[in-house]
Amino acid sequence: MLFAFSIAPSGSDDGDGSVGAAVAEAVRVVRESGLPNETTSMFTTIESDTWDEGMAVVKRAVEAVTAVSPRVSLVLKADIRPGHRGQLQAKVDRVEQHLREPGA
């Protein structure tokens, strides 16, 4: 199962409005979970074997941001496909394969 999510505080003490420090705390939780993960400019994606395992990491990441902000926004998207592993990269590989095909 893949869980793509974005967690951000509702405001920032940083002069330029950056929420990077708070987001880093959420990403730290994700990386410490040991689950396969990827962070991009807009989302962090994790891969877990079960719903409970993945959602537990999302919850801890939200709690990490809540510790530094009284209001937090969460956007969550899940690809629930039990029995499939390695999809964090495999899904991208399948798209890249199609792009390499003639006429793509």
PDB file of C-alpha atoms in Angstrom:
ATOM      1  CA  MET A   1       0.000   0.000   0.000  1.00  0.00           C
ATOM      2  CA  LEU A   2       1.189   3.462  -0.847  1.00  0.00           C
ATOM      3  CA  PHE A   3       0.314   6.510   1.221  1.00  0.00           C
ATOM      4  CA  ALA A   4       1.114   9.924  -0.274  1.00  0.00           C
ATOM      5  CA  PHE A   5       0.596  12.773   2.135  1.00  0.00           C
ATOM      6  CA  SER A   6       1.377  16.384   2.829  1.00  0.00           C
ATOM      7  CA  ILE A   7       1.409  17.771   6.356  1.00  0.00           C
ATOM      8  CA  ALA A   8       1.865  21.453   7.082  1.00  0.00           C
ATOM      9  CA  PRO A   9       1.237  23.854   9.949  1.00  0.00           C
ATOM     10  CA  SER A  10      -1.325  26.562   9.292  1.00  0.00           C
ATOM     11  CA  GLY A  11       1.246  29.305   9.770  1.00  0.00           C
ATOM     12  CA  SER A  12       4.926  30.026  10.061  1.00  0.00           C
ATOM     13  CA  ASP A  13       7.198  32.028  12.316  1.00  0.00           C
ATOM     14  CA  ASP A  14       9.706  32.190   9.478  1.00  0.00           C
ATOM     15  CA  GLY A  15       9.884  35.635   7.863  1.00  0.00           C
ATOM     16  CA  ASP A  16       9.387  34.244   4.352  1.00  0.00           C
ATOM     17  CA  GLY A  17       6.430  32.042   5.319  1.00  0.00           C
ATOM     18  CA  SER A  18       8.393  28.818   4.964  1.00  0.00           C
ATOM     19  CA  VAL A  19       7.071  25.790   6.844  1.00  0.00           C
ATOM     20  CA  GLY A  20      10.194  23.740   6.108  1.00  0.00           C
ATOM     21  CA  ALA A  21      11.278  23.283   9.722  1.00  0.00           C
ATOM     22  CA  ALA A  22       7.903  21.825  10.757  1.00  0.00           C
ATOM     23  CA  VAL A  23       7.695  19.645   7.647  1.00  0.00           C
ATOM     24  CA  ALA A  24      11.195  18.346   8.398  1.00  0.00           C
ATOM     25  CA  GLU A  25       9.909  17.026  11.727  1.00  0.00           C
ATOM     26  CA  ALA A  26       7.230  15.025   9.893  1.00  0.00           C
ATOM     27  CA  VAL A  27       9.784  13.691   7.410  1.00  0.00           C
ATOM     28  CA  ARG A  28      12.069  12.727  10.296  1.00  0.00           C
ATOM     29  CA  VAL A  29       9.261  10.548  11.707  1.00  0.00           C
ATOM     30  CA  VAL A  30       8.770   8.928   8.303  1.00  0.00           C
ATOM     31  CA  ARG A  31      12.463   8.156   7.855  1.00  0.00           C
ATOM     32  CA  GLU A  32      12.771   6.785  11.377  1.00  0.00           C
ATOM     33  CA  SER A  33       9.842   4.427  10.659  1.00  0.00           C
ATOM     34  CA  GLY A  34      12.061   2.313   8.429  1.00  0.00           C
ATOM     35  CA  LEU A  35       9.360   2.078   5.752  1.00  0.00           C
ATOM     36  CA  PRO A  36      10.334   2.689   2.129  1.00  0.00           C
ATOM     37  CA  ASN A  37       9.699   6.374   1.485  1.00  0.00           C
ATOM     38  CA  GLU A  38      10.244   9.259  -0.870  1.00  0.00           C
ATOM     39  CA  THR A  39       9.903  12.984  -0.258  1.00  0.00           C
ATOM     40  CA  THR A  40       9.285  15.432  -3.090  1.00  0.00           C
ATOM     41  CA  SER A  41       8.551  19.142  -3.075  1.00  0.00           C
ATOM     42  CA  MET A  42       4.839  18.584  -2.399  1.00  0.00           C
ATOM     43  CA  PHE A  43       4.343  15.116  -0.868  1.00  0.00           C
ATOM     44  CA  THR A  44       5.956  12.341   1.082  1.00  0.00           C
ATOM     45  CA  THR A  45       5.080   8.802   0.020  1.00  0.00           C
ATOM     46  CA  ILE A  46       5.508   5.709   2.157  1.00  0.00           C
ATOM     47  CA  GLU A  47       4.956   2.051   1.358  1.00  0.00           C
ATOM     48  CA  SER A  48       3.614  -0.298   4.001  1.00  0.00           C
ATOM     49  CA  ASP A  49       2.261  -3.837   4.136  1.00  0.00           C
ATOM     50  CA  THR A  50      -0.890  -2.892   6.010  1.00  0.00           C
ATOM     51  CA  TRP A  51      -3.337  -0.044   6.450  1.00  0.00           C
ATOM     52  CA  ASP A  52      -2.614   0.147  10.191  1.00  0.00           C
ATOM     53  CA  GLU A  53       1.160   0.287   9.719  1.00  0.00           C
ATOM     54  CA  GLY A  54       0.965   3.098   7.154  1.00  0.00           C
ATOM     55  CA  MET A  55      -1.640   5.140   8.990  1.00  0.00           C
ATOM     56  CA  ALA A  56       0.327   4.849  12.250  1.00  0.00           C
ATOM     57  CA  VAL A  57       3.281   6.570  10.554  1.00  0.00           C
ATOM     58  CA  VAL A  58       1.024   9.281   9.107  1.00  0.00           C
ATOM     59  CA  LYS A  59      -0.476   9.839  12.564  1.00  0.00           C
ATOM     60  CA  ARG A  60       2.954  10.163  14.214  1.00  0.00           C
ATOM     61  CA  ALA A  61       4.053  12.595  11.488  1.00  0.00           C
ATOM     62  CA  VAL A  62       0.956  14.736  12.081  1.00  0.00           C
ATOM     63  CA  GLU A  63       1.656  14.672  15.827  1.00  0.00           C
ATOM     64  CA  ALA A  64       5.225  15.879  15.160  1.00  0.00           C
ATOM     65  CA  VAL A  65       3.901  18.932  13.316  1.00  0.00           C
ATOM     66  CA  THR A  66       1.156  19.467  15.898  1.00  0.00           C
ATOM     67  CA  ALA A  67       3.908  19.756  18.501  1.00  0.00           C
ATOM     68  CA  VAL A  68       5.072  22.986  16.828  1.00  0.00           C
ATOM     69  CA  SER A  69       1.747  24.364  15.563  1.00  0.00           C
ATOM     70  CA  PRO A  70      -1.740  24.566  17.053  1.00  0.00           C
ATOM     71  CA  ARG A  71      -3.339  23.912  13.648  1.00  0.00           C
ATOM     72  CA  VAL A  72      -2.211  21.398  11.021  1.00  0.00           C
ATOM     73  CA  SER A  73      -3.349  20.564   7.498  1.00  0.00           C
ATOM     74  CA  LEU A  74      -3.192  16.996   6.149  1.00  0.00           C
ATOM     75  CA  VAL A  75      -3.735  15.911   2.545  1.00  0.00           C
ATOM     76  CA  LEU A  76      -3.734  12.127   2.104  1.00  0.00           C
ATOM     77  CA  LYS A  77      -3.990   9.829  -0.891  1.00  0.00           C
ATOM     78  CA  ALA A  78      -3.700   6.042  -0.672  1.00  0.00           C
ATOM     79  CA  ASP A  79      -3.213   3.273  -3.220  1.00  0.00           C
ATOM     80  CA  ILE A  80      -4.658   0.273  -1.403  1.00  0.00           C
ATOM     81  CA  ARG A  81      -3.449  -2.836  -3.211  1.00  0.00           C
ATOM     82  CA  PRO A  82      -2.786  -5.654  -0.728  1.00  0.00           C
ATOM     83  CA  GLY A  83      -0.155  -8.182  -1.694  1.00  0.00           C
ATOM     84  CA  HIS A  84       1.910  -5.865  -3.884  1.00  0.00           C
ATOM     85  CA  ARG A  85       5.314  -4.722  -2.686  1.00  0.00           C
ATOM     86  CA  GLY A  86       7.949  -2.490  -4.194  1.00  0.00           C
ATOM     87  CA  GLN A  87       5.349  -0.277  -5.838  1.00  0.00           C
ATOM     88  CA  LEU A  88       6.996   2.966  -4.710  1.00  0.00           C
ATOM     89  CA  GLN A  89       9.423   2.502  -7.614  1.00  0.00           C
ATOM     90  CA  ALA A  90       7.623  -0.091  -9.752  1.00  0.00           C
ATOM     91  CA  LYS A  91       4.759   2.267 -10.614  1.00  0.00           C
ATOM     92  CA  VAL A  92       7.240   4.854 -11.872  1.00  0.00           C
ATOM     93  CA  ASP A  93       9.176   2.195 -13.786  1.00  0.00           C
ATOM     94  CA  ARG A  94       6.012   1.100 -15.641  1.00  0.00           C
ATOM     95  CA  VAL A  95       5.302   4.668 -16.746  1.00  0.00           C
ATOM     96  CA  GLU A  96       8.919   5.139 -17.847  1.00  0.00           C
ATOM     97  CA  GLN A  97       8.702   1.903 -19.865  1.00  0.00           C
ATOM     98  CA  HIS A  98       5.662   3.228 -21.728  1.00  0.00           C
ATOM     99  CA  LEU A  99       7.504   6.474 -22.449  1.00  0.00           C
ATOM    100  CA  ARG A 100      10.408   4.543 -24.016  1.00  0.00           C
ATOM    101  CA  GLU A 101       8.093   2.683 -26.401  1.00  0.00           C
ATOM    102  CA  PRO A 102       7.912   3.894 -30.005  1.00  0.00           C
ATOM    103  CA  GLY A 103       5.193   6.426 -30.622  1.00  0.00           C
ATOM    104  CA  ALA A 104       5.019   7.419 -26.957  1.00  0.00           C
TER     105      ALA A 104
END
